[in-house]
Short mmCIF file of C-alpha atoms in Angstrom, two decimals:
data_model
loop_
_atom_site.label_atom_id
_atom_site.label_comp_id
_atom_site.label_asym_id
_atom_site.label_seq_id
_atom_site.Cartn_x
_atom_site.Cartn_y
_atom_site.Cartn_z
CA MET Y 1 -0.05 0.01 0.01
CA ARG Y 2 1.08 3.56 -0.73
CA ALA Y 3 -0.68 6.60 0.67
CA PHE Y 4 -0.18 10.20 -0.07
CA LEU Y 5 -1.39 13.16 2.05
CA VAL Y 6 -1.39 16.60 0.47
CA VAL Y 7 -2.24 19.75 2.60
CA GLY Y 8 -4.19 22.44 0.66
CA ASN Y 9 -3.37 25.48 2.91
CA ARG Y 10 -5.95 27.71 1.31
CA THR Y 11 -7.96 25.22 -0.67
CA THR Y 12 -11.62 25.87 -0.51
CA THR Y 13 -13.81 23.62 1.76
CA ALA Y 14 -17.11 24.33 -0.11
CA PRO Y 15 -18.32 23.60 -3.66
CA PHE Y 16 -16.42 25.74 -6.17
CA ASN Y 17 -16.42 27.03 -9.80
CA LEU Y 18 -14.91 24.32 -12.05
CA ASN Y 19 -13.87 27.07 -14.47
CA ASP Y 20 -11.41 28.59 -11.95
CA LEU Y 21 -9.58 25.86 -10.00
CA PRO Y 22 -6.67 28.06 -9.20
CA GLY Y 23 -9.05 30.61 -7.71
CA ALA Y 24 -10.44 27.86 -5.45
CA GLY Y 25 -7.29 28.11 -3.32
CA ARG Y 26 -5.23 26.19 -5.81
CA MET Y 27 -7.63 23.33 -6.20
CA ASP Y 28 -5.73 22.61 -9.45
CA VAL Y 29 -2.61 21.64 -7.39
CA LEU Y 30 -4.71 19.09 -5.40
CA CYS Y 31 -6.34 17.72 -8.51
CA ARG Y 32 -3.00 17.10 -10.18
CA CYS Y 33 -1.78 15.39 -7.02
CA VAL Y 34 -4.78 13.05 -7.13
CA ALA Y 35 -4.22 12.23 -10.83
CA GLN Y 36 -0.51 11.50 -10.36
CA ALA Y 37 -1.10 9.34 -7.25
CA LEU Y 38 -3.86 7.22 -8.79
CA PHE Y 39 -3.38 6.92 -12.63
CA ILE Y 40 -1.01 4.99 -14.75
CA SER Y 41 -1.31 4.35 -18.47
CA HIS Y 42 -4.92 3.02 -19.01
CA GLY Y 43 -5.56 2.17 -15.39
CA ILE Y 44 -5.72 3.06 -11.75
CA ARG Y 45 -3.29 2.12 -9.07
CA LYS Y 46 -5.52 -0.02 -6.78
CA ASP Y 47 -3.06 -0.06 -3.91
CA VAL Y 48 -3.02 3.73 -3.43
CA GLU Y 49 -4.90 6.02 -1.14
CA VAL Y 50 -4.94 9.79 -1.26
CA TYR Y 51 -5.83 12.21 1.55
CA LEU Y 52 -6.48 15.87 0.75
CA VAL Y 53 -6.44 17.97 3.87
CA LEU Y 54 -8.26 21.11 2.93
CA LEU Y 55 -7.68 24.13 5.21
CA GLY Y 56 -9.23 27.07 3.27
CA GLU Y 57 -12.34 28.97 3.89
CA PRO Y 58 -15.37 28.82 4.40
CA ASP Y 59 -15.55 25.55 6.47
CA PRO Y 60 -12.18 24.09 7.44
CA PRO Y 61 -10.86 21.62 8.20
CA LYS Y 62 -12.18 18.87 5.81
CA THR Y 63 -10.30 15.89 4.57
CA ILE Y 64 -11.15 13.97 1.38
CA LEU Y 65 -10.03 10.40 1.08
CA ILE Y 66 -9.81 8.70 -2.32
CA ARG Y 67 -9.21 4.93 -2.50
CA GLY Y 68 -7.79 3.66 -5.73
CA SER Y 69 -9.32 0.18 -4.99
CA GLU Y 70 -12.87 1.55 -5.10
CA VAL Y 71 -12.76 4.53 -7.41
CA ARG Y 72 -15.01 4.36 -10.51
CA TYR Y 73 -15.71 6.91 -13.23
CA MET Y 74 -12.62 8.98 -12.70
CA ALA Y 75 -10.51 10.41 -15.47
CA PRO Y 76 -7.16 12.05 -14.97
CA ASP Y 77 -8.04 15.53 -16.21
CA GLU Y 78 -8.13 18.25 -13.62
CA ARG Y 79 -11.71 19.25 -14.34
CA ASN Y 80 -13.04 15.66 -13.87
CA ILE Y 81 -11.21 15.24 -10.62
CA ALA Y 82 -12.33 18.63 -9.45
CA GLY Y 83 -15.99 17.68 -10.11
CA ILE Y 84 -15.50 14.73 -7.84
CA ILE Y 85 -14.04 16.76 -5.14
CA ARG Y 86 -16.71 19.35 -5.49
CA LYS Y 87 -19.34 16.71 -4.98
CA ALA Y 88 -17.53 15.59 -1.80
CA LEU Y 89 -17.51 19.13 -0.54
CA GLY Y 90 -21.29 19.26 -0.96
CA VAL Y 91 -21.68 16.42 1.58
CA LYS Y 92 -22.26 17.41 5.19
CA ALA Y 93 -18.94 16.42 6.85
CA GLY Y 94 -18.80 14.75 10.26
CA LYS Y 95 -16.12 13.01 12.23
CA GLU Y 96 -16.72 9.80 10.40
CA TRP Y 97 -15.98 9.23 6.70
CA ARG Y 98 -19.06 9.77 4.49
CA LYS Y 99 -18.99 8.43 0.92
CA SER Y 100 -19.79 10.97 -1.81
CA SER Y 101 -19.05 8.81 -4.71
CA PRO Y 102 -17.44 5.37 -5.30
CA GLY Y 103 -14.12 5.31 -3.50
CA VAL Y 104 -14.42 9.04 -2.39
CA TYR Y 105 -15.07 9.95 1.22
CA VAL Y 106 -15.14 13.18 3.20
CA ALA Y 107 -14.74 13.87 6.87
CA ARG Y 108 -14.28 16.86 9.25
CA ARG Y 109 -10.73 15.79 10.13
CA CYS Y 110 -7.68 17.94 10.61
CA LEU Y 111 -4.10 16.99 9.69
CA THR Y 112 -3.17 15.44 13.00
CA GLU Y 113 -6.39 13.38 13.15
CA VAL Y 114 -5.58 11.87 9.78
CA LEU Y 115 -2.00 11.23 10.67
CA ASP Y 116 -3.02 9.62 14.06
CA SER Y 117 -5.53 7.26 12.30
CA THR Y 118 -3.15 5.67 9.74
CA SER Y 119 -1.46 2.36 10.19
CA CYS Y 120 1.19 3.38 7.56
CA LYS Y 121 4.70 4.62 8.48
CA ILE Y 122 4.71 8.48 8.02
CA VAL Y 123 7.26 9.87 5.60
CA TYR Y 124 7.55 13.58 5.26
CA LEU Y 125 8.77 14.78 1.92
CA ARG Y 126 10.97 17.84 2.26
CA GLU Y 127 13.88 19.16 0.21
CA ASP Y 128 16.55 18.68 2.97
CA GLY Y 129 15.59 15.01 3.77
CA GLU Y 130 17.55 11.89 2.96
CA ASP Y 131 17.64 10.78 -0.67
CA ILE Y 132 14.72 8.58 -1.48
CA ARG Y 133 16.95 6.58 -3.74
CA CYS Y 134 18.98 5.32 -0.83
CA ILE Y 135 15.99 4.07 1.18
CA ALA Y 136 13.38 3.20 -1.40
CA PRO Y 137 13.34 -0.53 -0.49
CA ASP Y 138 12.25 0.44 3.02
CA LEU Y 139 9.34 2.52 1.90
CA GLU Y 140 6.52 0.00 1.58
CA ASN Y 141 3.31 0.82 3.48
CA CYS Y 142 4.18 4.44 3.94
CA LEU Y 143 2.04 7.57 4.04
CA PHE Y 144 3.93 10.31 2.17
CA VAL Y 145 3.12 13.85 3.48
CA LEU Y 146 3.42 16.81 1.15
CA GLY Y 147 2.52 20.52 1.26
CA ASP Y 148 0.89 22.23 -1.68
CA HIS Y 149 2.72 25.15 -3.48
CA LEU Y 150 2.89 26.94 -0.05
CA GLY Y 151 4.51 23.96 1.76
CA LEU Y 152 3.35 23.28 5.31
CA ALA Y 153 2.66 25.93 7.92
CA GLU Y 154 5.18 25.79 10.83
CA ASN Y 155 2.73 24.28 13.31
CA ASP Y 156 1.55 21.63 10.82
CA GLU Y 157 5.09 20.81 9.96
CA ASN Y 158 6.00 20.33 13.65
CA GLU Y 159 3.07 17.91 14.03
CA VAL Y 160 4.18 15.92 11.00
CA LEU Y 161 7.80 15.80 12.25
CA LYS Y 162 6.62 14.55 15.65
CA ARG Y 163 5.05 11.53 13.86
CA ALA Y 164 7.45 11.13 10.97
CA TRP Y 165 9.36 7.87 10.65
CA ARG Y 166 11.58 9.50 8.01
CA VAL Y 167 12.10 12.86 6.22
CA VAL Y 168 12.87 12.13 2.58
CA ARG Y 169 13.81 14.23 -0.51
CA VAL Y 170 12.88 13.08 -4.00
CA ALA Y 171 15.04 15.33 -6.17
CA PRO Y 172 17.96 17.58 -6.13
CA ILE Y 173 15.80 20.49 -7.06
CA SER Y 174 12.45 21.75 -5.79
CA LEU Y 175 9.56 20.11 -7.61
CA GLN Y 176 5.79 20.67 -7.59
CA ALA Y 177 3.76 18.41 -5.27
CA ASP Y 178 2.30 16.25 -7.98
CA GLN Y 179 5.84 15.73 -9.52
CA CYS Y 180 7.09 14.56 -6.12
CA ILE Y 181 4.37 11.96 -6.22
CA VAL Y 182 5.37 10.75 -9.64
CA VAL Y 183 9.01 10.37 -8.49
CA VAL Y 184 7.94 8.51 -5.39
CA HIS Y 185 5.95 6.12 -7.55
CA SER Y 186 8.91 5.75 -9.90
CA GLU Y 187 11.34 4.82 -7.22
CA LEU Y 188 9.00 2.34 -5.46
CA ASP Y 189 7.90 0.77 -8.79
CA ARG Y 190 11.57 0.04 -9.51
CA VAL Y 191 11.98 -1.61 -6.08
CA ARG Y 192 8.84 -3.70 -6.59
CA PHE Y 193 9.81 -4.72 -10.09
CA ASP Y 194 13.30 -5.67 -9.02
CA ARG Y 195 11.92 -7.90 -6.26
CA VAL Y 196 9.50 -9.60 -8.67
CA SER Y 197 12.02 -10.15 -11.41
CA ARG Y 198 14.75 -11.57 -9.23
CA PRO Y 199 14.53 -15.30 -8.48
CA MET V 1 18.80 21.70 -23.56
CA ARG V 2 16.01 19.20 -23.21
CA ALA V 3 13.18 18.89 -25.67
CA PHE V 4 10.03 16.88 -25.69
CA LEU V 5 7.84 16.03 -28.63
CA VAL V 6 4.29 14.68 -27.91
CA VAL V 7 2.13 13.38 -30.70
CA GLY V 8 -1.64 14.10 -30.21
CA ASN V 9 -3.06 11.46 -32.65
CA ARG V 10 -6.62 12.86 -32.42
CA THR V 11 -6.02 16.26 -30.80
CA THR V 12 -7.95 19.03 -32.37
CA THR V 13 -6.22 21.48 -34.78
CA ALA V 14 -8.80 24.37 -34.34
CA PRO V 15 -9.85 26.43 -31.27
CA PHE V 16 -11.83 24.27 -28.85
CA ASN V 17 -14.07 24.41 -25.74
CA LEU V 18 -11.96 25.02 -22.59
CA ASN V 19 -14.64 23.24 -20.57
CA ASP V 20 -14.09 19.92 -22.40
CA LEU V 21 -10.39 19.27 -22.92
CA PRO V 22 -10.83 15.45 -23.23
CA GLY V 23 -13.49 16.02 -25.88
CA ALA V 24 -10.93 18.12 -27.87
CA GLY V 25 -9.06 14.86 -28.85
CA ARG V 26 -7.59 14.55 -25.35
CA MET V 27 -6.19 18.04 -25.33
CA ASP V 28 -5.94 17.45 -21.46
CA VAL V 29 -3.13 14.92 -22.06
CA LEU V 30 -1.12 17.46 -24.01
CA CYS V 31 -1.64 20.18 -21.52
CA ARG V 32 -0.36 17.94 -18.72
CA CYS V 33 2.66 17.10 -20.86
CA VAL V 34 3.39 20.82 -21.34
CA ALA V 35 3.06 21.44 -17.51
CA GLN V 36 5.36 18.63 -16.55
CA ALA V 37 7.91 19.52 -19.10
CA LEU V 38 8.10 23.23 -18.22
CA PHE V 39 7.24 23.78 -14.54
CA ILE V 40 9.13 23.14 -11.32
CA SER V 41 8.16 24.56 -7.92
CA HIS V 42 7.78 28.32 -8.33
CA GLY V 43 9.55 28.47 -11.68
CA ILE V 44 9.86 27.39 -15.37
CA ARG V 45 12.61 25.31 -16.84
CA LYS V 46 14.20 27.71 -19.21
CA ASP V 47 16.34 25.08 -20.96
CA VAL V 48 13.23 23.15 -22.21
CA GLU V 49 11.33 23.15 -25.40
CA VAL V 50 8.13 21.30 -25.96
CA TYR V 51 6.65 20.36 -29.40
CA LEU V 52 3.04 19.28 -29.69
CA VAL V 53 2.36 17.58 -32.94
CA LEU V 54 -1.44 17.76 -33.43
CA LEU V 55 -3.02 15.34 -35.83
CA GLY V 56 -6.69 15.63 -35.17
CA GLU V 57 -9.38 17.24 -37.33
CA PRO V 58 -10.24 19.72 -38.78
CA ASP V 59 -6.93 21.04 -40.02
CA PRO V 60 -3.95 18.65 -39.49
CA PRO V 61 -1.10 18.66 -39.14
CA LYS V 62 -0.12 21.56 -36.92
CA THR V 63 2.73 21.71 -34.50
CA ILE V 64 2.98 24.04 -31.50
CA LEU V 65 6.33 24.91 -30.01
CA ILE V 66 6.65 26.25 -26.51
CA ARG V 67 10.03 27.57 -25.40
CA GLY V 68 10.63 27.69 -21.65
CA SER V 69 13.23 30.45 -22.07
CA GLU V 70 10.61 32.81 -23.56
CA VAL V 71 7.34 31.90 -22.07
CA ARG V 72 5.38 34.44 -19.91
CA TYR V 73 2.13 34.44 -18.12
CA MET V 74 1.79 30.63 -18.08
CA ALA V 75 0.40 28.74 -15.10
CA PRO V 76 0.59 24.89 -14.70
CA ASP V 77 -3.13 24.23 -14.57
CA GLU V 78 -4.61 22.53 -17.59
CA ARG V 79 -7.18 25.20 -18.41
CA ASN V 80 -4.47 27.97 -18.48
CA ILE V 81 -2.26 25.96 -20.81
CA ALA V 82 -5.26 24.94 -22.92
CA GLY V 83 -6.04 28.65 -23.31
CA ILE V 84 -2.56 29.36 -24.63
CA ILE V 85 -2.86 26.39 -27.08
CA ARG V 86 -6.23 27.55 -28.19
CA LYS V 87 -4.88 30.92 -28.97
CA ALA V 88 -2.10 29.34 -31.09
CA LEU V 89 -4.62 27.30 -33.00
CA GLY V 90 -6.43 30.51 -33.86
CA VAL V 91 -3.40 31.75 -35.76
CA LYS V 92 -3.15 30.96 -39.44
CA ALA V 93 -0.49 28.32 -39.64
CA GLY V 94 2.16 28.32 -42.39
CA LYS V 95 5.40 26.50 -42.93
CA GLU V 96 7.40 28.97 -40.81
CA TRP V 97 6.86 29.32 -37.06
CA ARG V 98 4.52 32.10 -36.15
CA LYS V 99 4.35 33.53 -32.65
CA SER V 100 0.93 33.50 -30.93
CA SER V 101 2.04 34.57 -27.43
CA PRO V 102 5.41 34.93 -25.68
CA GLY V 103 7.35 31.74 -26.20
CA VAL V 104 4.55 30.07 -28.14
CA TYR V 105 4.72 29.26 -31.89
CA VAL V 106 2.58 27.51 -34.37
CA ALA V 107 3.38 25.98 -37.82
CA ARG V 108 1.94 23.59 -40.35
CA ARG V 109 4.56 20.99 -39.80
CA CYS V 110 4.17 17.18 -39.53
CA LEU V 111 6.13 14.83 -37.26
CA THR V 112 8.93 14.19 -39.78
CA GLU V 113 9.44 17.86 -40.51
CA VAL V 114 9.85 18.57 -36.81
CA LEU V 115 12.23 15.69 -36.36
CA ASP V 116 14.32 16.69 -39.36
CA SER V 117 14.66 20.24 -38.19
CA THR V 118 16.06 19.49 -34.67
CA SER V 119 19.67 19.57 -33.81
CA CYS V 120 19.04 17.34 -30.79
CA LYS V 121 19.65 13.67 -30.66
CA ILE V 122 16.34 11.93 -30.98
CA VAL V 123 15.33 9.54 -28.21
CA TYR V 124 12.13 7.54 -28.54
CA LEU V 125 10.50 6.64 -25.30
CA ARG V 126 8.91 3.24 -25.54
CA GLU V 127 8.24 0.49 -22.91
CA ASP V 128 10.65 -2.02 -24.40
CA GLY V 129 13.69 0.31 -24.72
CA GLU V 130 16.89 0.33 -22.65
CA ASP V 131 16.50 1.56 -19.13
CA ILE V 132 16.95 5.33 -18.90
CA ARG V 133 18.84 4.93 -15.50
CA CYS V 134 21.70 3.10 -17.44
CA ILE V 135 22.24 5.77 -19.87
CA ALA V 136 21.06 8.97 -18.31
CA PRO V 137 24.55 10.69 -18.38
CA ASP V 138 24.42 10.45 -22.19
CA LEU V 139 21.11 12.09 -22.58
CA GLU V 140 22.03 15.77 -22.74
CA ASN V 141 20.67 17.79 -25.72
CA CYS V 142 18.05 15.11 -26.61
CA LEU V 143 14.67 15.44 -28.05
CA PHE V 144 12.42 12.85 -26.35
CA VAL V 145 9.57 11.61 -28.48
CA LEU V 146 6.35 10.29 -26.84
CA GLY V 147 2.86 9.29 -28.07
CA ASP V 148 -0.27 10.37 -26.23
CA HIS V 149 -2.64 7.76 -24.66
CA LEU V 150 -2.85 6.11 -28.08
CA GLY V 151 0.93 5.76 -28.52
CA LEU V 152 2.22 6.35 -32.04
CA ALA V 153 0.70 5.10 -35.23
CA GLU V 154 2.82 2.52 -37.08
CA ASN V 155 3.95 4.75 -39.81
CA ASP V 156 4.73 7.54 -37.36
CA GLU V 157 6.71 5.07 -35.21
CA ASN V 158 8.71 3.92 -38.17
CA GLU V 159 9.68 7.53 -38.99
CA VAL V 160 10.77 8.06 -35.42
CA LEU V 161 12.70 4.83 -35.33
CA LYS V 162 14.59 5.70 -38.58
CA ARG V 163 15.78 8.81 -36.79
CA ALA V 164 16.17 7.67 -33.31
CA TRP V 165 19.53 7.61 -31.67
CA ARG V 166 18.20 5.49 -28.83
CA VAL V 167 15.00 3.86 -27.65
CA VAL V 168 14.62 4.26 -23.98
CA ARG V 169 12.14 3.16 -21.29
CA VAL V 170 11.59 5.20 -18.16
CA ALA V 171 9.80 2.70 -15.84
CA PRO V 172 9.13 -0.97 -15.33
CA ILE V 173 5.32 -0.27 -15.86
CA SER V 174 3.41 1.72 -18.45
CA LEU V 175 2.99 5.34 -17.46
CA GLN V 176 1.02 8.21 -18.85
CA ALA V 177 2.96 10.54 -21.16
CA ASP V 178 3.22 13.38 -18.66
CA GLN V 179 4.52 11.01 -16.00
CA CYS V 180 7.21 9.87 -18.45
CA ILE V 181 8.29 13.46 -18.78
CA VAL V 182 8.63 13.84 -15.07
CA VAL V 183 10.76 10.71 -14.76
CA VAL V 184 13.00 11.85 -17.64
CA HIS V 185 13.51 15.23 -15.88
CA SER V 186 14.10 13.44 -12.57
CA GLU V 187 16.82 11.17 -13.98
CA LEU V 188 18.54 13.99 -15.83
CA ASP V 189 18.34 16.40 -12.92
CA ARG V 190 20.23 13.90 -10.79
CA VAL V 191 22.91 13.55 -13.43
CA ARG V 192 23.34 17.31 -13.71
CA PHE V 193 23.41 17.73 -9.95
CA ASP V 194 25.93 14.95 -9.50
CA ARG V 195 28.12 16.71 -12.01
CA VAL V 196 27.89 20.06 -10.35
CA SER V 197 28.40 18.80 -6.82
CA ARG V 198 31.48 16.65 -7.67
CA PRO V 199 34.82 18.47 -7.74
#
């Protein structure tokens, strides 16, 4: 299992205009993260979960959970994913997960509540961490935590660091969140493939 | 310099509806390729060029060239990039490049004309090629050729293979075109960084 958690620092927590995703607190960034976490060529990664922790107005916090094993009718374009998220934001959010469409759930949970409920090892992706390529074989069953274009606020980062098993960097330069997800998959796919192909 | 060429087998060659990028012959795929080729966190890769070879109706072929060194006012969301492409498709295309916005050009050129005009080494990205990780240090000044979700038509593939310096795979599984671009950048960034950081 691989899980990704992306914090949308200003991402809207109410239904929004599909024609202006950047204006919805950079919902476009979150949509790209979902696409890159879940999709491969002509298919969906069934062993992936994505958490979007949305902290923007008017009704924060809300977290959306998307399970690759259950998702139906999702395409990788931003507008399609945004439509699915918008539907989730129209559901009344409580402490428990409520399903808004197949494989898509919403709850009124903050970052620490999501972190404390996972059984995965928590890996914080930050530019000064250890190189993912050196520890990729150890990164099965991890929840990878990323900020959006604003990174993580100091208090959120402290909460992640308290719980983090490792702090890891994916590249020698600073990438966008969705690109970090592609690189994580790339490194872990190679590890998995090497294990399968070796006798 | 790094260059990417993506073939949009059915991608529209006339202005299109920004609210339905998949319906414009999977213009969404091409937009994601542009975003992943050009953008990093809070910046644009100035040493990158992207060619979109559009083969869909009603007016094929057209090629759009985007130069990272000249681009202005571009954001990484699909709709923004689609708007810039739509503007280019509204310009009357001739054999020579015509500028439609800063760093964005359009011409009536087919795949082979673009391939024959490059000074880069041509690298075809295909799932059965040699592993990029084994030859990444040799991949400076290359034009990486990719198909969209449909791959390349047989005759187009033959033309690419005639001109290809190498055939390279980026991953042990089949990725989407934009994900392939992220992995190429990732591998080459590591090579570049290793060269810089070693005495």
